[in-house]
Short mmCIF file of N, CA and C in Angstrom, two decimals:
data_model
loop_
_atom_site.label_atom_id
_atom_site.label_comp_id
_atom_site.label_asym_id
_atom_site.label_seq_id
_atom_site.Cartn_x
_atom_site.Cartn_y
_atom_site.Cartn_z
N MET Y 1 0.19 -5.17 -13.75
CA MET Y 1 -0.28 -4.24 -12.73
C MET Y 1 0.37 -4.60 -11.40
N ASN Y 2 0.79 -3.58 -10.68
CA ASN Y 2 1.38 -3.78 -9.36
C ASN Y 2 0.26 -3.98 -8.35
N THR Y 3 0.21 -5.15 -7.75
CA THR Y 3 -0.85 -5.45 -6.78
C THR Y 3 -0.30 -5.59 -5.37
N ALA Y 4 0.92 -5.12 -5.14
CA ALA Y 4 1.54 -5.24 -3.81
C ALA Y 4 0.69 -4.55 -2.74
N TRP Y 5 -0.01 -3.49 -3.10
CA TRP Y 5 -0.83 -2.75 -2.14
C TRP Y 5 -1.91 -3.64 -1.55
N LYS Y 6 -2.31 -4.68 -2.28
CA LYS Y 6 -3.38 -5.56 -1.80
C LYS Y 6 -2.95 -6.38 -0.58
N GLN Y 7 -1.66 -6.38 -0.29
CA GLN Y 7 -1.15 -7.10 0.88
C GLN Y 7 -1.11 -6.21 2.12
N ASP Y 8 -1.48 -4.96 1.97
CA ASP Y 8 -1.44 -4.02 3.09
C ASP Y 8 -2.40 -4.48 4.19
N PRO Y 9 -1.94 -4.59 5.43
CA PRO Y 9 -2.80 -5.07 6.52
C PRO Y 9 -3.99 -4.17 6.82
N ARG Y 10 -3.92 -2.90 6.43
CA ARG Y 10 -5.06 -1.99 6.66
C ARG Y 10 -6.30 -2.41 5.89
N LEU Y 11 -6.11 -3.17 4.83
CA LEU Y 11 -7.25 -3.62 4.03
C LEU Y 11 -8.15 -4.59 4.79
N LYS Y 12 -7.58 -5.32 5.73
CA LYS Y 12 -8.35 -6.33 6.46
C LYS Y 12 -9.47 -5.72 7.30
N THR Y 13 -9.28 -4.49 7.74
CA THR Y 13 -10.29 -3.85 8.58
C THR Y 13 -11.15 -2.85 7.80
N MET Y 14 -10.87 -2.73 6.52
CA MET Y 14 -11.58 -1.75 5.69
C MET Y 14 -12.88 -2.34 5.13
N ASP Y 15 -13.87 -1.50 5.00
CA ASP Y 15 -15.14 -1.86 4.38
C ASP Y 15 -14.87 -2.47 3.00
N PRO Y 16 -15.45 -3.64 2.69
CA PRO Y 16 -15.23 -4.28 1.39
C PRO Y 16 -15.56 -3.38 0.20
N GLU Y 17 -16.53 -2.50 0.35
CA GLU Y 17 -16.86 -1.57 -0.74
C GLU Y 17 -15.73 -0.58 -0.98
N LYS Y 18 -15.05 -0.18 0.10
CA LYS Y 18 -13.91 0.72 -0.05
C LYS Y 18 -12.76 0.00 -0.73
N VAL Y 19 -12.56 -1.26 -0.38
CA VAL Y 19 -11.50 -2.05 -1.01
C VAL Y 19 -11.78 -2.17 -2.51
N LYS Y 20 -13.02 -2.39 -2.85
CA LYS Y 20 -13.42 -2.47 -4.27
C LYS Y 20 -13.13 -1.14 -4.96
N TYR Y 21 -13.46 -0.03 -4.29
CA TYR Y 21 -13.18 1.30 -4.83
C TYR Y 21 -11.67 1.47 -5.06
N LEU Y 22 -10.87 1.07 -4.08
CA LEU Y 22 -9.41 1.17 -4.22
C LEU Y 22 -8.90 0.32 -5.37
N SER Y 23 -9.46 -0.86 -5.53
CA SER Y 23 -9.06 -1.74 -6.62
C SER Y 23 -9.37 -1.10 -7.97
N ASN Y 24 -10.57 -0.53 -8.09
CA ASN Y 24 -10.93 0.17 -9.32
C ASN Y 24 -10.02 1.37 -9.56
N LEU Y 25 -9.70 2.07 -8.49
CA LEU Y 25 -8.80 3.21 -8.58
C LEU Y 25 -7.43 2.77 -9.08
N ALA Y 26 -6.92 1.69 -8.52
CA ALA Y 26 -5.60 1.19 -8.92
C ALA Y 26 -5.59 0.83 -10.40
N GLU Y 27 -6.67 0.23 -10.89
CA GLU Y 27 -6.76 -0.10 -12.31
C GLU Y 27 -6.77 1.17 -13.16
N THR Y 28 -7.51 2.17 -12.71
CA THR Y 28 -7.56 3.44 -13.43
C THR Y 28 -6.19 4.09 -13.48
N VAL Y 29 -5.50 4.11 -12.35
CA VAL Y 29 -4.17 4.71 -12.29
C VAL Y 29 -3.21 3.96 -13.20
N GLU Y 30 -3.31 2.65 -13.21
CA GLU Y 30 -2.43 1.82 -14.04
C GLU Y 30 -2.61 2.14 -15.52
N CYS Y 31 -3.82 2.46 -15.93
CA CYS Y 31 -4.13 2.73 -17.34
C CYS Y 31 -3.97 4.20 -17.72
N THR Y 32 -3.74 5.04 -16.75
CA THR Y 32 -3.64 6.48 -16.99
C THR Y 32 -2.20 6.85 -17.33
N PRO Y 33 -2.00 7.59 -18.44
CA PRO Y 33 -0.64 8.04 -18.76
C PRO Y 33 -0.08 8.87 -17.61
N LYS Y 34 1.22 8.75 -17.42
CA LYS Y 34 1.87 9.41 -16.29
C LYS Y 34 1.60 10.91 -16.25
N ASP Y 35 1.55 11.55 -17.41
CA ASP Y 35 1.33 13.00 -17.43
C ASP Y 35 -0.11 13.39 -17.11
N LYS Y 36 -0.99 12.41 -17.00
CA LYS Y 36 -2.40 12.67 -16.67
C LYS Y 36 -2.75 12.30 -15.23
N LEU Y 37 -1.77 11.80 -14.47
CA LEU Y 37 -2.04 11.37 -13.10
C LEU Y 37 -2.40 12.53 -12.18
N MET Y 38 -1.69 13.63 -12.30
CA MET Y 38 -1.98 14.77 -11.42
C MET Y 38 -3.38 15.31 -11.69
N PRO Y 39 -3.78 15.51 -12.97
CA PRO Y 39 -5.17 15.94 -13.20
C PRO Y 39 -6.19 14.93 -12.68
N LEU Y 40 -5.90 13.65 -12.79
CA LEU Y 40 -6.79 12.63 -12.25
C LEU Y 40 -6.91 12.79 -10.73
N PHE Y 41 -5.79 12.96 -10.08
CA PHE Y 41 -5.78 13.14 -8.62
C PHE Y 41 -6.57 14.38 -8.23
N MET Y 42 -6.36 15.47 -8.96
CA MET Y 42 -7.05 16.72 -8.66
C MET Y 42 -8.56 16.57 -8.84
N SER Y 43 -8.97 15.89 -9.89
CA SER Y 43 -10.41 15.72 -10.12
C SER Y 43 -11.04 14.86 -9.04
N MET Y 44 -10.31 13.87 -8.56
CA MET Y 44 -10.82 13.02 -7.48
C MET Y 44 -10.92 13.82 -6.19
N ALA Y 45 -9.92 14.65 -5.93
CA ALA Y 45 -9.93 15.45 -4.70
C ALA Y 45 -11.07 16.46 -4.72
N ALA Y 46 -11.36 17.00 -5.89
CA ALA Y 46 -12.41 18.01 -6.01
C ALA Y 46 -13.80 17.39 -5.99
N GLY Y 47 -13.91 16.17 -6.50
CA GLY Y 47 -15.21 15.51 -6.56
C GLY Y 47 -15.63 14.99 -5.20
N SER Y 48 -16.89 14.71 -5.10
CA SER Y 48 -17.37 14.16 -3.83
C SER Y 48 -17.45 12.65 -3.96
N SER Y 49 -16.86 11.97 -3.03
CA SER Y 49 -16.90 10.52 -3.00
C SER Y 49 -18.03 10.07 -2.09
N GLN Y 50 -18.57 8.93 -2.41
CA GLN Y 50 -19.62 8.40 -1.54
C GLN Y 50 -19.03 7.77 -0.28
N TYR Y 51 -17.71 7.70 -0.24
CA TYR Y 51 -17.04 7.09 0.91
C TYR Y 51 -16.25 8.14 1.68
N HIS Y 52 -16.20 7.95 2.99
CA HIS Y 52 -15.32 8.76 3.83
C HIS Y 52 -14.15 7.87 4.22
N PHE Y 53 -12.93 8.31 3.93
CA PHE Y 53 -11.75 7.52 4.22
C PHE Y 53 -11.04 8.07 5.45
N SER Y 54 -10.62 7.16 6.33
CA SER Y 54 -9.82 7.55 7.50
C SER Y 54 -8.44 8.00 7.02
N ASP Y 55 -7.64 8.51 7.93
CA ASP Y 55 -6.28 8.93 7.57
C ASP Y 55 -5.47 7.76 7.03
N ASP Y 56 -5.55 6.60 7.67
CA ASP Y 56 -4.82 5.42 7.19
C ASP Y 56 -5.29 5.00 5.81
N GLU Y 57 -6.60 5.04 5.60
CA GLU Y 57 -7.15 4.66 4.30
C GLU Y 57 -6.74 5.66 3.23
N THR Y 58 -6.70 6.93 3.60
CA THR Y 58 -6.27 7.96 2.66
C THR Y 58 -4.80 7.78 2.32
N ASP Y 59 -3.98 7.43 3.30
CA ASP Y 59 -2.56 7.17 3.04
C ASP Y 59 -2.40 6.05 2.01
N LEU Y 60 -3.19 5.00 2.17
CA LEU Y 60 -3.13 3.88 1.24
C LEU Y 60 -3.58 4.32 -0.15
N LEU Y 61 -4.66 5.06 -0.21
CA LEU Y 61 -5.18 5.56 -1.48
C LEU Y 61 -4.13 6.42 -2.19
N VAL Y 62 -3.50 7.31 -1.46
CA VAL Y 62 -2.48 8.18 -2.04
C VAL Y 62 -1.27 7.37 -2.49
N SER Y 63 -0.89 6.36 -1.74
CA SER Y 63 0.26 5.54 -2.16
C SER Y 63 -0.03 4.82 -3.46
N ILE Y 64 -1.28 4.41 -3.67
CA ILE Y 64 -1.67 3.79 -4.93
C ILE Y 64 -1.61 4.82 -6.06
N MET Y 65 -2.17 5.99 -5.80
CA MET Y 65 -2.24 7.04 -6.83
C MET Y 65 -0.85 7.54 -7.23
N THR Y 66 0.07 7.57 -6.30
CA THR Y 66 1.37 8.18 -6.58
C THR Y 66 2.46 7.17 -6.94
N ALA Y 67 2.10 5.92 -7.07
CA ALA Y 67 3.10 4.88 -7.32
C ALA Y 67 3.94 5.15 -8.57
N LYS Y 68 3.33 5.72 -9.60
CA LYS Y 68 4.05 5.97 -10.85
C LYS Y 68 4.59 7.39 -10.96
N MET Y 69 4.40 8.20 -9.93
CA MET Y 69 4.83 9.60 -9.98
C MET Y 69 6.29 9.75 -9.59
N ASN Y 70 6.91 10.79 -10.14
CA ASN Y 70 8.29 11.08 -9.74
C ASN Y 70 8.26 11.85 -8.42
N PRO Y 71 9.41 12.02 -7.77
CA PRO Y 71 9.44 12.69 -6.46
C PRO Y 71 8.83 14.09 -6.46
N ALA Y 72 9.02 14.87 -7.51
CA ALA Y 72 8.45 16.22 -7.56
C ALA Y 72 6.92 16.17 -7.59
N GLU Y 73 6.38 15.23 -8.36
CA GLU Y 73 4.92 15.08 -8.43
C GLU Y 73 4.37 14.61 -7.08
N LYS Y 74 5.06 13.68 -6.45
CA LYS Y 74 4.63 13.21 -5.13
C LYS Y 74 4.63 14.35 -4.12
N LYS Y 75 5.63 15.23 -4.22
CA LYS Y 75 5.69 16.37 -3.31
C LYS Y 75 4.50 17.29 -3.52
N ARG Y 76 4.10 17.51 -4.78
CA ARG Y 76 2.92 18.34 -5.06
C ARG Y 76 1.66 17.72 -4.47
N VAL Y 77 1.54 16.40 -4.58
CA VAL Y 77 0.38 15.71 -4.01
C VAL Y 77 0.36 15.91 -2.49
N GLU Y 78 1.51 15.76 -1.85
CA GLU Y 78 1.57 15.95 -0.40
C GLU Y 78 1.21 17.39 -0.01
N MET Y 79 1.63 18.35 -0.83
CA MET Y 79 1.27 19.74 -0.56
C MET Y 79 -0.25 19.93 -0.66
N LEU Y 80 -0.85 19.29 -1.66
CA LEU Y 80 -2.31 19.37 -1.81
C LEU Y 80 -3.02 18.72 -0.63
N ARG Y 81 -2.50 17.59 -0.17
CA ARG Y 81 -3.09 16.91 0.99
C ARG Y 81 -3.01 17.79 2.23
N SER Y 82 -1.87 18.42 2.40
CA SER Y 82 -1.68 19.30 3.55
C SER Y 82 -2.65 20.48 3.50
N LEU Y 83 -2.79 21.08 2.33
CA LEU Y 83 -3.73 22.18 2.16
C LEU Y 83 -5.16 21.71 2.40
N SER Y 84 -5.49 20.56 1.89
CA SER Y 84 -6.84 20.01 2.07
C SER Y 84 -7.14 19.78 3.54
N ARG Y 85 -6.17 19.26 4.29
CA ARG Y 85 -6.37 19.03 5.72
C ARG Y 85 -6.63 20.35 6.46
N ARG Y 86 -5.83 21.37 6.10
CA ARG Y 86 -6.00 22.66 6.76
C ARG Y 86 -7.36 23.27 6.44
N LEU Y 87 -7.77 23.17 5.19
CA LEU Y 87 -9.08 23.70 4.80
C LEU Y 87 -10.19 22.91 5.48
N GLY Y 88 -10.04 21.60 5.56
CA GLY Y 88 -11.04 20.77 6.22
C GLY Y 88 -11.14 21.06 7.70
N ALA Y 89 -10.02 21.32 8.33
CA ALA Y 89 -10.02 21.64 9.76
C ALA Y 89 -10.75 22.96 10.00
N GLY Y 90 -10.62 23.89 9.08
CA GLY Y 90 -11.31 25.17 9.21
C GLY Y 90 -12.81 25.04 9.08
N LYS Y 91 -13.26 24.10 8.28
CA LYS Y 91 -14.70 23.90 8.07
C LYS Y 91 -15.37 23.24 9.26
N GLN Y 92 -14.63 22.43 10.01
CA GLN Y 92 -15.22 21.67 11.11
C GLN Y 92 -15.81 22.56 12.19
N GLY Y 93 -15.20 23.71 12.43
CA GLY Y 93 -15.66 24.56 13.50
C GLY Y 93 -16.72 25.56 13.09
N ARG Y 94 -17.03 25.63 11.80
CA ARG Y 94 -17.98 26.62 11.32
C ARG Y 94 -19.40 26.06 11.26
N PRO Y 95 -20.37 26.89 11.59
CA PRO Y 95 -21.76 26.43 11.42
C PRO Y 95 -22.10 26.36 9.94
N LYS Y 96 -22.99 25.43 9.59
CA LYS Y 96 -23.41 25.29 8.20
C LYS Y 96 -24.33 26.44 7.81
N LYS Y 97 -24.16 26.90 6.58
CA LYS Y 97 -25.02 27.95 6.05
C LYS Y 97 -26.29 27.32 5.51
N GLY Y 98 -27.37 28.09 5.55
CA GLY Y 98 -28.57 27.58 4.91
C GLY Y 98 -29.70 27.51 5.78
#
């Protein structure tokens, strides 16, 4: 397993529970066949996490998830991230329904 990400300086300021989550994620990605990585990423993006990740933390998470992806797959992930950011920005200004 590639553990180079564990040397990232952003981990030093991150909540230990988030680091544990990232470690579990890295293990899952390592065991996931390459052709199943995009569906895994999509299911994670669609699901609700108990953690809120900053932009730096999200960058680290995505770098772990995309380590085994080819350039075309990485580009799709970046497109999804961009779309997600735009959709999230639109939600921030709207009042909650209910």
